[in-house]
mmCIF file of C-alpha atoms in Angstrom:
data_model
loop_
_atom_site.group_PDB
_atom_site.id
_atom_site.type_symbol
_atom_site.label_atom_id
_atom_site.label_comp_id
_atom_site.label_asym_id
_atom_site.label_seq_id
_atom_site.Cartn_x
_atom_site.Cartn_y
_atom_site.Cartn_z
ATOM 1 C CA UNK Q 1 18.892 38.688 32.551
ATOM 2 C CA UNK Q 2 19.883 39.864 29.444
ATOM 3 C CA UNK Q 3 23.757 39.102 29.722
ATOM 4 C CA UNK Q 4 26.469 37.626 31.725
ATOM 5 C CA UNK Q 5 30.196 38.011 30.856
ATOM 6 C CA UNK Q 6 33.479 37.160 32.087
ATOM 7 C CA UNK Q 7 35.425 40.268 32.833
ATOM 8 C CA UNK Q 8 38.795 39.246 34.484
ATOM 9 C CA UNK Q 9 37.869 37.703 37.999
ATOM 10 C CA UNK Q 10 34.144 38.804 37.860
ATOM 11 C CA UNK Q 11 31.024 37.559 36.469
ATOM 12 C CA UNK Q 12 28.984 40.304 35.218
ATOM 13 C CA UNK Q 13 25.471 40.486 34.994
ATOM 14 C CA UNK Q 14 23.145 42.669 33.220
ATOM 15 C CA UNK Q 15 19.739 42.279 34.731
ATOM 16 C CA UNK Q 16 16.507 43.236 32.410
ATOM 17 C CA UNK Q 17 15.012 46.069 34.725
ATOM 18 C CA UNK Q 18 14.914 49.742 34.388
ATOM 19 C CA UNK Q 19 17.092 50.412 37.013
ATOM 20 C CA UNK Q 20 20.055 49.276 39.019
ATOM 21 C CA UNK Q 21 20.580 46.821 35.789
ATOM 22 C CA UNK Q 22 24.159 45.833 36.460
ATOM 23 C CA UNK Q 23 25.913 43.748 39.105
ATOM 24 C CA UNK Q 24 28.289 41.636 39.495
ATOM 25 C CA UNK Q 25 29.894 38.521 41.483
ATOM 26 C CA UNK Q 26 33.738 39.216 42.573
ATOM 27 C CA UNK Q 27 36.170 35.658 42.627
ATOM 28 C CA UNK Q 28 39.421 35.693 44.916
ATOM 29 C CA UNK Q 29 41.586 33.229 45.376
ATOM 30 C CA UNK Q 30 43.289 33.561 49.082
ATOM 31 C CA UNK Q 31 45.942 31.829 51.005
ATOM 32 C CA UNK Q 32 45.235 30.263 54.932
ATOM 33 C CA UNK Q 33 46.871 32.100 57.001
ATOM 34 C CA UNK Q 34 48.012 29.059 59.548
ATOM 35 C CA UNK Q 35 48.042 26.064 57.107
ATOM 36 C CA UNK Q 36 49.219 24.785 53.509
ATOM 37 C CA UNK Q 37 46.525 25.331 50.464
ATOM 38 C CA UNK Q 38 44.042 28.240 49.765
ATOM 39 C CA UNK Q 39 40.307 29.511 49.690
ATOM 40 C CA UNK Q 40 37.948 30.954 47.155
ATOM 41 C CA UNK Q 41 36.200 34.367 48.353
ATOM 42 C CA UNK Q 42 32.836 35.389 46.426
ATOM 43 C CA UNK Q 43 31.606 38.904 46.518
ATOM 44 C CA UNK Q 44 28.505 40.475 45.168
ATOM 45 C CA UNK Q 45 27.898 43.782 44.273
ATOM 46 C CA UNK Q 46 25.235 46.013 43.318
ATOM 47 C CA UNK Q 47 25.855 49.244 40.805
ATOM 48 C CA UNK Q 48 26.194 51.385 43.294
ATOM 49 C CA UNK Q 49 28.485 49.547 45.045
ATOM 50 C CA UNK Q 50 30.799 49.373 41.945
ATOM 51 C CA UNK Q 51 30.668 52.948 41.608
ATOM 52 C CA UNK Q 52 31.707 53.596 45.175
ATOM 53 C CA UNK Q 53 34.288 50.841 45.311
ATOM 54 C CA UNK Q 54 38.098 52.482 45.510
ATOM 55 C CA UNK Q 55 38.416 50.110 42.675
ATOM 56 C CA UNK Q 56 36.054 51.422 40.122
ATOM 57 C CA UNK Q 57 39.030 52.924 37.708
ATOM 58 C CA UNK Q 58 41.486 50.010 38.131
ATOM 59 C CA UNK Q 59 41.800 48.087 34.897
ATOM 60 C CA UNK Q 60 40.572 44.450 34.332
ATOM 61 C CA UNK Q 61 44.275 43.365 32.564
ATOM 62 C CA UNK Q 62 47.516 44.157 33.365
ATOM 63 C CA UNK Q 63 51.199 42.387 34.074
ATOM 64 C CA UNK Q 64 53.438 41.611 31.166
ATOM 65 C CA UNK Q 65 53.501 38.806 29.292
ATOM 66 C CA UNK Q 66 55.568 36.876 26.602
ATOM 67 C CA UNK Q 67 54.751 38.009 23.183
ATOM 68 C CA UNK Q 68 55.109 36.320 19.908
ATOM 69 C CA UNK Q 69 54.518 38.157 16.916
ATOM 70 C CA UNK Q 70 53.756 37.274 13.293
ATOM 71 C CA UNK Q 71 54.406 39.895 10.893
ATOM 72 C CA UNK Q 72 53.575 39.067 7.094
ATOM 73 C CA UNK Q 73 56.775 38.649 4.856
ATOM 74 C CA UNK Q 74 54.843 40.856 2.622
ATOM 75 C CA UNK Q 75 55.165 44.005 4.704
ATOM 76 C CA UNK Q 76 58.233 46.519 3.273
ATOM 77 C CA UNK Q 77 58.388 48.555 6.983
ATOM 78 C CA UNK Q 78 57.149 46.754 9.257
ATOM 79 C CA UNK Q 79 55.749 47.842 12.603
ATOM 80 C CA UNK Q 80 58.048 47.946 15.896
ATOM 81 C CA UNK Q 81 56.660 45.659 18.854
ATOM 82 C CA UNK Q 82 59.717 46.071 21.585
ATOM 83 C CA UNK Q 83 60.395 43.192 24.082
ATOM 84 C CA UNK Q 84 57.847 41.075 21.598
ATOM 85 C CA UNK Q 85 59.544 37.819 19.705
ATOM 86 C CA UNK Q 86 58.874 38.309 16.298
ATOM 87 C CA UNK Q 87 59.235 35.980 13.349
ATOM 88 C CA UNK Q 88 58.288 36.929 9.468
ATOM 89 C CA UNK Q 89 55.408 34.013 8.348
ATOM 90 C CA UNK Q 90 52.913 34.592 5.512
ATOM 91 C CA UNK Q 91 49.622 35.083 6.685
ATOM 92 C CA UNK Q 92 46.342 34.067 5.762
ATOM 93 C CA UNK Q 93 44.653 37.569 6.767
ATOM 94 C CA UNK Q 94 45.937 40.864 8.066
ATOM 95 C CA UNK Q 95 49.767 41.982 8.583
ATOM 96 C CA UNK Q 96 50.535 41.426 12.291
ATOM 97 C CA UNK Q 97 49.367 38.158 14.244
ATOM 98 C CA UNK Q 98 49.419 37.283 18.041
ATOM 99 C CA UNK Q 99 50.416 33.618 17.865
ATOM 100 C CA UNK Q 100 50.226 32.221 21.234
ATOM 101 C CA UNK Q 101 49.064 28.211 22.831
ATOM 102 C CA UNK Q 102 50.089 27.496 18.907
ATOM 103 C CA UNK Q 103 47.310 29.458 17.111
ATOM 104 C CA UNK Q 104 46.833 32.946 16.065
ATOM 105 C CA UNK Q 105 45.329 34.842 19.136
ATOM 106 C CA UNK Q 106 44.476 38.263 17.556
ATOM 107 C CA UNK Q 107 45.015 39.714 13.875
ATOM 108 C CA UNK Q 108 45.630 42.981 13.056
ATOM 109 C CA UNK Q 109 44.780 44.536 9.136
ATOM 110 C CA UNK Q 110 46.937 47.517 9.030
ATOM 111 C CA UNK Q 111 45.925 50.238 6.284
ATOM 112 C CA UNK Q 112 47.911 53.660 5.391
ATOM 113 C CA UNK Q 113 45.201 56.675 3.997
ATOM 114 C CA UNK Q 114 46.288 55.569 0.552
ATOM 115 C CA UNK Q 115 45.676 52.088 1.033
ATOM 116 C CA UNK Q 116 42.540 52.132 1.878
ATOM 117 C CA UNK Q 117 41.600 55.039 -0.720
ATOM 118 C CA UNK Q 118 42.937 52.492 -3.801
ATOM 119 C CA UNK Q 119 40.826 49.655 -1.380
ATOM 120 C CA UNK Q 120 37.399 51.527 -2.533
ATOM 121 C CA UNK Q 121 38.262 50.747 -5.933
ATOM 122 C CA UNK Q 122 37.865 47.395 -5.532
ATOM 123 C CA UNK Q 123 35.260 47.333 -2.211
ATOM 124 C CA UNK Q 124 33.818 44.225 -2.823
ATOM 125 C CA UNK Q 125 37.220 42.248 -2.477
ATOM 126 C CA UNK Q 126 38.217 44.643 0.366
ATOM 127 C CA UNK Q 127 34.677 43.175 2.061
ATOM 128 C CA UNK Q 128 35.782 39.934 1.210
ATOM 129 C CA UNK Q 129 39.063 40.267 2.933
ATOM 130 C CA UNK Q 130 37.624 41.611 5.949
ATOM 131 C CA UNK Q 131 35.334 38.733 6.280
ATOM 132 C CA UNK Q 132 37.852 36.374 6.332
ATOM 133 C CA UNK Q 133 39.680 38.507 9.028
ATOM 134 C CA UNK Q 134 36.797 38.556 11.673
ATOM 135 C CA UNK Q 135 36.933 34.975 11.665
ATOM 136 C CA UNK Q 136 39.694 35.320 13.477
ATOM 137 C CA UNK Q 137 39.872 35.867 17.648
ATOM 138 C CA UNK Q 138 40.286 39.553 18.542
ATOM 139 C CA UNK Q 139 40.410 40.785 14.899
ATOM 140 C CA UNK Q 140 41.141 44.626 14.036
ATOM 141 C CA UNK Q 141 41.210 47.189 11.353
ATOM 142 C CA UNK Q 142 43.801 49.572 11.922
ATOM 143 C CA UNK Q 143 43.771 52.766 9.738
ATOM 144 C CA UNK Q 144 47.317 55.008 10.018
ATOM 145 C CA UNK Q 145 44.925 58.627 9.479
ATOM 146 C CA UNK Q 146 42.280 60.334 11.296
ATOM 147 C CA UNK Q 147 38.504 59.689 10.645
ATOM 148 C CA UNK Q 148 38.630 63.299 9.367
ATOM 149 C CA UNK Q 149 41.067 63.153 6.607
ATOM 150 C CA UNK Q 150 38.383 60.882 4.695
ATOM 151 C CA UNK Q 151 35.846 63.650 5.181
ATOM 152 C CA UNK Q 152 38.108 66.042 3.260
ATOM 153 C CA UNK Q 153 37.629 66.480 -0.628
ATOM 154 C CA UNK Q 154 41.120 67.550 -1.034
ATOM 155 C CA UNK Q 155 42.315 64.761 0.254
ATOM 156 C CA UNK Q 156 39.978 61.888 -0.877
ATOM 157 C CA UNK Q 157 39.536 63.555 -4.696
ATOM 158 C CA UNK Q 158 38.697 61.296 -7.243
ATOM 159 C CA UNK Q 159 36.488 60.226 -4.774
ATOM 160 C CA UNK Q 160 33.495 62.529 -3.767
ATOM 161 C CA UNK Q 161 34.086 62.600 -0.030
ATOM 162 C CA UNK Q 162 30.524 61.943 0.502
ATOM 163 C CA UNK Q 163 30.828 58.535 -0.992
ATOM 164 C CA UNK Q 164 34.006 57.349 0.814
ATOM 165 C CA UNK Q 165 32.035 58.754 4.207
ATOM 166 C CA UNK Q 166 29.540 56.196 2.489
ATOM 167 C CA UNK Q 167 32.028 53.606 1.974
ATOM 168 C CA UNK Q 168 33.454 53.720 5.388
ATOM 169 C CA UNK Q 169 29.666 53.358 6.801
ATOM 170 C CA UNK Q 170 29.481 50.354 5.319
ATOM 171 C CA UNK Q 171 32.599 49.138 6.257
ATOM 172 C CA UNK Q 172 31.429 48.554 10.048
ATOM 173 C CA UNK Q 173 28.255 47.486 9.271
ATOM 174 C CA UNK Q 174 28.695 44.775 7.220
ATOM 175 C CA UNK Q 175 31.665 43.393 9.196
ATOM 176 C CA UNK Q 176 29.816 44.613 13.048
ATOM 177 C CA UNK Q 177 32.290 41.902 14.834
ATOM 178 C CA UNK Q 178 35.352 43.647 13.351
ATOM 179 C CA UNK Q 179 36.338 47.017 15.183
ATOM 180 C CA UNK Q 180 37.769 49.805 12.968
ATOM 181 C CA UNK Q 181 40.695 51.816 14.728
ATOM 182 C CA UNK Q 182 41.460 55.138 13.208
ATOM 183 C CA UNK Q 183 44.196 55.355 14.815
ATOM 184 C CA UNK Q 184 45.765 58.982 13.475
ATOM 185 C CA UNK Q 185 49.390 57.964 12.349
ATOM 186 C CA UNK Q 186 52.110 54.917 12.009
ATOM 187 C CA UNK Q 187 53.299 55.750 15.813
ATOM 188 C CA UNK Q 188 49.619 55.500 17.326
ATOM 189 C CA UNK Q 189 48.823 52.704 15.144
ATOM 190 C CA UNK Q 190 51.475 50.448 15.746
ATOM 191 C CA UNK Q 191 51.152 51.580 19.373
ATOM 192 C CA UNK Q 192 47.518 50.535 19.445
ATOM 193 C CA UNK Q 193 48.261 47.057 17.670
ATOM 194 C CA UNK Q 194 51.010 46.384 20.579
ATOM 195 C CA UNK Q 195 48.660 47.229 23.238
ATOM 196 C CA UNK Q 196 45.810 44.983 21.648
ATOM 197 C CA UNK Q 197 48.482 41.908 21.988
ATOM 198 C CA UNK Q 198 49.706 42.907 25.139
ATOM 199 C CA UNK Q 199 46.124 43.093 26.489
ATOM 200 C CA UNK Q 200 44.843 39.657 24.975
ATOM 201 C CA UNK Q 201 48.123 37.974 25.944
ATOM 202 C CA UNK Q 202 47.295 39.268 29.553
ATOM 203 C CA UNK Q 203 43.441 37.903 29.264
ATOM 204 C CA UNK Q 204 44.832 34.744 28.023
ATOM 205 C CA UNK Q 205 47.196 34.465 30.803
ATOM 206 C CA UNK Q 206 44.359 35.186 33.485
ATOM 207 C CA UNK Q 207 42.233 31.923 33.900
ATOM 208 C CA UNK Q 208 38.855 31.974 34.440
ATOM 209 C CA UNK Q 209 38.263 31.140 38.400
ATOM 210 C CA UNK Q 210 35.998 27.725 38.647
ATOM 211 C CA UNK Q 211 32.943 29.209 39.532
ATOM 212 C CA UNK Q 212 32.719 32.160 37.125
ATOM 213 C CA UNK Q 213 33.633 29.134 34.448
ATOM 214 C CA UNK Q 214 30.664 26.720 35.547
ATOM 215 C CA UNK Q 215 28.486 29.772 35.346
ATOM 216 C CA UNK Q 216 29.600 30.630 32.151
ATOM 217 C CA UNK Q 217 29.140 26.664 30.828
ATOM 218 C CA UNK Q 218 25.584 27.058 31.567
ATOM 219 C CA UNK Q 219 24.564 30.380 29.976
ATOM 220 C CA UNK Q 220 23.653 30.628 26.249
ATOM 221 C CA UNK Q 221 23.678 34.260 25.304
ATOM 222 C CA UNK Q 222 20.963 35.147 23.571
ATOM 223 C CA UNK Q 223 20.739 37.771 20.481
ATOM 224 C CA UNK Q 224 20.872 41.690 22.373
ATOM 225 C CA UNK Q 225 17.313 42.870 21.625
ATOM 226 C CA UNK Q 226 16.961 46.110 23.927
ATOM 227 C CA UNK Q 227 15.350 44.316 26.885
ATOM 228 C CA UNK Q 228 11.723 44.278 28.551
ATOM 229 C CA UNK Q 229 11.834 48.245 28.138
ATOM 230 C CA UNK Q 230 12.815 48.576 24.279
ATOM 231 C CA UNK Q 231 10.326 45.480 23.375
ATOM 232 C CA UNK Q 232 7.306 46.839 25.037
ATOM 233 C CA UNK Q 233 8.075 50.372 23.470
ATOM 234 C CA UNK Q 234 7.772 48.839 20.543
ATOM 235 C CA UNK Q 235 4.555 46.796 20.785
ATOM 236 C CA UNK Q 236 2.846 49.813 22.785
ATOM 237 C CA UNK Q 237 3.776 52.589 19.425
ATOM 238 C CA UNK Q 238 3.802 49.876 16.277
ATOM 239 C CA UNK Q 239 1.821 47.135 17.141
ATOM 240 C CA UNK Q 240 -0.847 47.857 19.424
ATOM 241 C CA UNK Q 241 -4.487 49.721 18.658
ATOM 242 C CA UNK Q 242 -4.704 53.108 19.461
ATOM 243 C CA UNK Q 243 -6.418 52.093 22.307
ATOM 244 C CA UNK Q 244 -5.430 49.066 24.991
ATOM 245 C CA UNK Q 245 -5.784 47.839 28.095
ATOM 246 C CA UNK Q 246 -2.729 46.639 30.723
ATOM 247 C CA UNK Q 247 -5.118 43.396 30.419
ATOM 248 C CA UNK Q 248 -4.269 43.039 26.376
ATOM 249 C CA UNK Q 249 -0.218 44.040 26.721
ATOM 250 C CA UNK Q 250 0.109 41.261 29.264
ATOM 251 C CA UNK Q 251 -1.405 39.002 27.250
ATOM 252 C CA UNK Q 252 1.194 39.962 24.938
ATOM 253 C CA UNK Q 253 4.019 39.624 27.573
ATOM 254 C CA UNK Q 254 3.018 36.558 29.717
ATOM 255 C CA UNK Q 255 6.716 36.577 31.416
ATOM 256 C CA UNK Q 256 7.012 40.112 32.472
ATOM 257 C CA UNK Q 257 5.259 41.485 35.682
ATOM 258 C CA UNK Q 258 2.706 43.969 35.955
ATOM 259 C CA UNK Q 259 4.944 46.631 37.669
ATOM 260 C CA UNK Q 260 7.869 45.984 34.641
ATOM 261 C CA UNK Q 261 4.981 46.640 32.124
ATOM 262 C CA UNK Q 262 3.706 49.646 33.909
ATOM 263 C CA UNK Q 263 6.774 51.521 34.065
ATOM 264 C CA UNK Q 264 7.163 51.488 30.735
ATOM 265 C CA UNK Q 265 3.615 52.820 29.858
ATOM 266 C CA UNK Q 266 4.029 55.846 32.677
ATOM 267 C CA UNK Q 267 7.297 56.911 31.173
ATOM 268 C CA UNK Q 268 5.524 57.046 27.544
ATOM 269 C CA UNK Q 269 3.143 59.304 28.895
ATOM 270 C CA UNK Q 270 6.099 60.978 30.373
ATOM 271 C CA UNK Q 271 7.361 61.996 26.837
ATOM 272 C CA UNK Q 272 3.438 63.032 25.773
ATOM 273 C CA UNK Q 273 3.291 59.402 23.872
ATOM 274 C CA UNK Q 274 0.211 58.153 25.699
ATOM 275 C CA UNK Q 275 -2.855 58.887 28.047
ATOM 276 C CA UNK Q 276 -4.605 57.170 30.341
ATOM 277 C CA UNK Q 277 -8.345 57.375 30.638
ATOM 278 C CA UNK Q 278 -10.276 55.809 33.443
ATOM 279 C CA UNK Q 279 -9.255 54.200 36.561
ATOM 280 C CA UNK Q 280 -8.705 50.297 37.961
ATOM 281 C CA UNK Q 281 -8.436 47.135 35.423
ATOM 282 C CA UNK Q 282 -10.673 48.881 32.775
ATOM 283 C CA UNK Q 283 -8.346 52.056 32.434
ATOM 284 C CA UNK Q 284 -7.845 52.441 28.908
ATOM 285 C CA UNK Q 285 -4.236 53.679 26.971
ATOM 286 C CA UNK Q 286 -4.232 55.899 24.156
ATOM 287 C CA UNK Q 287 -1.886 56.495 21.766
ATOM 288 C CA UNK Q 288 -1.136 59.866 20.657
ATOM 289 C CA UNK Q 289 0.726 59.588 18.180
ATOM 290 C CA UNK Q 290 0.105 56.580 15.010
ATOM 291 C CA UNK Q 291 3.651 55.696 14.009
ATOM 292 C CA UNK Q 292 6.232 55.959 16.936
ATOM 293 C CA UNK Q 293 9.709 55.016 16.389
ATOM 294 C CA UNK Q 294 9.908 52.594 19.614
ATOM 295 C CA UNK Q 295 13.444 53.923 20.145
ATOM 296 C CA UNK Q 296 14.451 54.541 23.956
ATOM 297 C CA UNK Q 297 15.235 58.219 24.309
#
């Protein structure tokens, strides 16, 4: 298994094969029908069940909930979140705050075009910043312009447009927990911010059932590494002599079946990556090619 999540009522698994990977179990809490008190229902379901189900499109979170909005004393004209409470605080990080159960629930960093043009001037406290902002639960960059203003040199001059393409590049990778929202203008920006508290407020409000909790007690996720498929790849083009046996790779992978392992190799020779010579346990792979990426295609 390579991961398990929480998504609403469902546990959600992620199995490491190459196919039919996902599945998931289904919680409902039901009433008796003839007496006081209720019943939990579990369903499981395969992909292709999901994908069949008349449910498939139906979002995870909906139903409106109480809001209560920070917004930072230090911003001129503020953002507009109708039927929301809000109060002016300073904040630590970012503009608008979802304070809910007495703690900040989800942070939004609003930037105009301009804003975040003067921000390269200074990147390094700009990085700082944003560190300090994915601390916080369901964090978010919002940017009031389209990814493709920053591409223009018109637009971006001083700055060589190549460099703030560059700069924005680095942006996400550095902070990888902290999604970046170009979000096009004010209206679709402050619209995305509202929807991003109305949606948390909503998870928030929607308790985990007790056996999707237990379940997720017990798991430790583990770093996301590709899977059987991406690790093998990786051995078979980098690692491995030019020529191997099935006998040496599991030796290498003492936890993965024969039949995993040989899917893999048949699919590299698929692509023109590898040939087989010979038949039974002392069939010999070849490599032909000396420094393969490893990268699924």
């Amino acid at each position: 298994m390579t991961s398990l999540q929480r998504l609403g009522k469902k546990l959600a698994l992620t199995l490491d094969r190459p196919r039919q990977r996902r599945c998931d179990f289904l919680f409902l809490t039901k009433a008796y029908k003839n007496r006081p008190g209720h019943y939990e229902q579990i369903f499981f379901r395969t992909q292709e069940a999901m994908k069949g189900h008349p449910t498939r499109g139906r979002t995870q979170l909906f139903g409106d909930y109480r809001l209560e909005v920070l917004i930072d004393r230090a911003e001129r004209y503020p953002w507009r979140f109708a039927g929301a409470e809000t109060r002016r605080e300073t904040l630590p990080a970012g503009e608008y705050a979802l304070h809910q159960g007495d703690q900040i629930q989800a942070v939004v960093e609003r930037k105009t075009f301009s804003n975040l043009l003067d921000d390269l001037g200074q990147i390094q406290i700009l990085h700082q910043q944003l560190a300090e902002l994915a601390t916080y639960p369901h964090p978010a960059l919002v940017i009031e312009a389209p990814y493709g203003h920053f591409l223009e040199p018109e637009r971006v001059a001083p700055w060589p447009a190549a460099h703030v393409a560059r700069a924005l590049a680095e942006i996400q990778a550095m902070h990888p927990s902290l999604p970046v929202v170009f979000a096009g203008n004010r209206k679709q920006a402050n619209e995305w911010a509202h929807g991003l508290f109305r949606a948390v407020a909503a998870r928030l409000a929607d308790a985990a059932p007790a056996g999707v909790a237990e379940a997720q007690a017990r798991y430790t996720p583990a770093q996301a590494t590709g899977g059987t498929q991406l690790a093998v790849r990786r051995e078979v083009l980098q690692e491995r002599p030019e020529r191997f046996t099935m006998a040496m790779l599991r030796t290498r992978f003492p936890d993965r079946s024969a039949q995993q392992l040989r899917a893999v190799l048949h699919r590299l020779r698929d692509e023109g990556r590898l040939r087989r010579e010979g038949q039974g346990r002392g069939a010999e792979w070849v490599c032909l090619e000396g420094d393969g990426d490893g990268g699924a295609s």
